[in-house]
Amino acid sequence: MCGIVGAVGHENCSQALFDSLRRLEYRGYDSSGIVTIDESEITLRRAVGKLINLERALQVSPLSGAIGIGHTRWATHGGVTTENAHPHVASGRVAIVHNGIIENHRVLRNRLQADGHNFSSDTDSEVLAHLFVEALDQGLDPARAAQQILGQIEGAYAFAALLVDYPDMLVVARNASPLALGVGDGACYIGSDAIALSHLTRKVIYLKDHDFALVRADGVTVYQADGTPANRESVIVAANQGLVDKGGYRHFMEKEIHEQPDAIAHSLAAMTGADGRLTAQLDDKELQDIEGMVMLAAGTSHYATQVARYWIESLTGVPVSCEIASEYHYRSPATSPYSTALVISQSGESLDTLMAMRHAAACGMKTIGLVNVPDSTIAREADMVLPTRAGPEIGVASTKAFTAQLTVLLCFAVALGRSKGMLSRDQVADIHAKIQALPGLVGKALGLFDVIRPIASHLATAKSALYLGRGVLYPLALEGALKLKELSYIHAEGFASGEMKHGPIALIEDDLPVVALLAADPLMAKASSNLREASARGGRIILLSEARAAAEVDYADAVVTVPDVDPLLAPILLAVPAQILAYLTAVEKGTDVDQPRNLAKSVTVE
Ligand code: F6R
């Protein structure tokens, strides 16, 4: 992942870069660094760990200069050390920051080392700095140097280079990894996304894959890979993308859990037409043309697709295949049954998901991007966009984006069902009225913190936990288990409860926490029998359930109830106690809730 930033022409460049890095810390927080050119010399500050450590280093020894680049790292090649922190400097003449993976770095490094280049890190990225030194030594100007280097490297990259011999420009390029160029007043900037630049400018130019550019204080010149100049239009991005704060909550995650009624209401508004009816943001013809759907996503967004499959298949009759994005195109999937790829990503930048979407497009499918970040790469590349309006999600574990995704997906399924003639106008109106009640119901579920706190205290002592659900609650079991493991580092697995007897029930032993998701749906009796079987073998049942269903259960060790809802809505409502349970367990264990170890918010490597 990693975040990269750059500035040229800003009089307090180091501070501007640091403020940009704060906006990008969601992309990685293993180490960070900034480099500037001051009096014709490269000056570098780097620190391992969170940005606060870099801030301290800059307080002790500030950086001056009007041009610089910075980086916040999520380690891929090379451990978390100062030497492996970016920027990387070669021969005191070139500094680079890079996001992505240079896949052929070994071959390049061996060649450069044989030619006398001394490397100081274990990273793949450092080859870029040495390739620039090599190209400049060959007498190439910065544009020709960049062009030569793009011809040599393979993989995903967004990088920026600072050249001591050309102290008035940054050289930048991208392929697959995101990069935004910001045009300011007498200064220009670069960042991994427009949010990084939101305190500096709203005028942004997005490079296309294989583009490179020279960024000077008075503007940018963009080239295509073959060196011909390219005209890339600037756009004005939305104003409210600034740094968000915790608003009095202890963690961003806690705040974002509480923001769910708004996130759902705003997302619902995006799916409601001027006439007050549900819309899929697609016209009737586009909806009718959907014959089969493949849904592509990663992590929590993938679990949202799995919930949506139940809705879409039952409400529309359209066949759906849910695919883990990182697996999709590498297994040459059969695509003929599917006309449409629905691609779901909070960030709109997950590289696995982007690559899967590109593969689907190359196979001739229409692509619909369901994203939370409106200017993201997936939003820009998809044929059509369905927005979630959850607002910036900063906590690494997705919460409000997930329930907003589910809300939009349910609205989409209903509109598609209507267009396919599977749902009558009255049925649609009935479901729509129920969906409209969701923000209020989720608001009520937020009152569960105190009920869940003692359950979380006990769960925090467990080594392992199971999550069980059946039907549309099965994917929610997977999501609940993911939340627990990523936040509290307790091993957790989600299973379809009917599948337990085929093997996993062997895991149950005395006092093993079993988080059971239950709703008053047609599968309730069967799901409840499965839970009873787990209880009979010593499992400690923590029931997260609608009130109606909970009333039928006499074997649970702890019970958390949400208001009764239509079974269609149960996964959205029950997501809330599952999130709160994981959150409070992590708080009890004292883990880093907003930035769990080894993770990053936006995963822009494959
Ligand atoms: C888990 C989580 C991740 C993301 C996944 C996809 O809580 O947040 O599993 O869901 O990395 O991210 P997006 O949706 O941004 O593509």
mmCIF file of C-alpha atoms in Angstrom, residues 7 13-14 17 33-37 41-46 63-64 67-71 86-89 95-97 162:
data_model
loop_
_atom_site.group_PDB
_atom_site.id
_atom_site.type_symbol
_atom_site.label_atom_id
_atom_site.label_comp_id
_atom_site.label_asym_id
_atom_site.label_seq_id
_atom_site.Cartn_x
_atom_site.Cartn_y
_atom_site.Cartn_z
ATOM 1 C CA ALA A 7 5.380 19.401 -3.092
ATOM 2 C CA CYS A 13 7.325 22.295 2.145
ATOM 3 C CA SER A 14 8.221 19.941 4.991
ATOM 4 C CA LEU A 17 4.211 17.222 3.249
ATOM 5 C CA GLY A 33 9.941 9.833 5.975
ATOM 6 C CA ILE A 34 10.380 13.149 4.198
ATOM 7 C CA VAL A 35 13.185 14.450 2.049
ATOM 8 C CA THR A 36 13.765 17.994 0.748
ATOM 9 C CA ILE A 37 16.419 19.745 -1.275
ATOM 10 C CA GLU A 41 21.623 19.042 -0.919
ATOM 11 C CA ILE A 42 19.207 16.259 -0.186
ATOM 12 C CA THR A 43 18.185 16.278 3.485
ATOM 13 C CA LEU A 44 16.334 13.280 4.870
ATOM 14 C CA ARG A 45 14.340 12.435 7.999
ATOM 15 C CA ARG A 46 12.894 8.970 8.552
ATOM 16 C CA LEU A 63 13.780 20.401 7.178
ATOM 17 C CA SER A 64 13.783 23.472 4.963
ATOM 18 C CA ILE A 67 10.667 21.020 -2.883
ATOM 19 C CA GLY A 68 10.307 17.623 -1.283
ATOM 20 C CA ILE A 69 8.678 14.217 -1.191
ATOM 21 C CA GLY A 70 7.351 12.037 1.633
ATOM 22 C CA HIS A 71 6.123 8.527 2.325
ATOM 23 C CA HIS A 86 11.260 5.679 2.273
ATOM 24 C CA PRO A 87 12.456 8.052 0.833
ATOM 25 C CA HIS A 88 15.425 6.157 -0.588
ATOM 26 C CA VAL A 89 18.424 8.170 -1.710
ATOM 27 C CA ALA A 95 15.532 10.490 -3.778
ATOM 28 C CA ILE A 96 12.416 8.443 -4.487
ATOM 29 C CA VAL A 97 9.175 7.439 -2.819
ATOM 30 C CA LEU A 162 13.549 14.270 -6.551
#
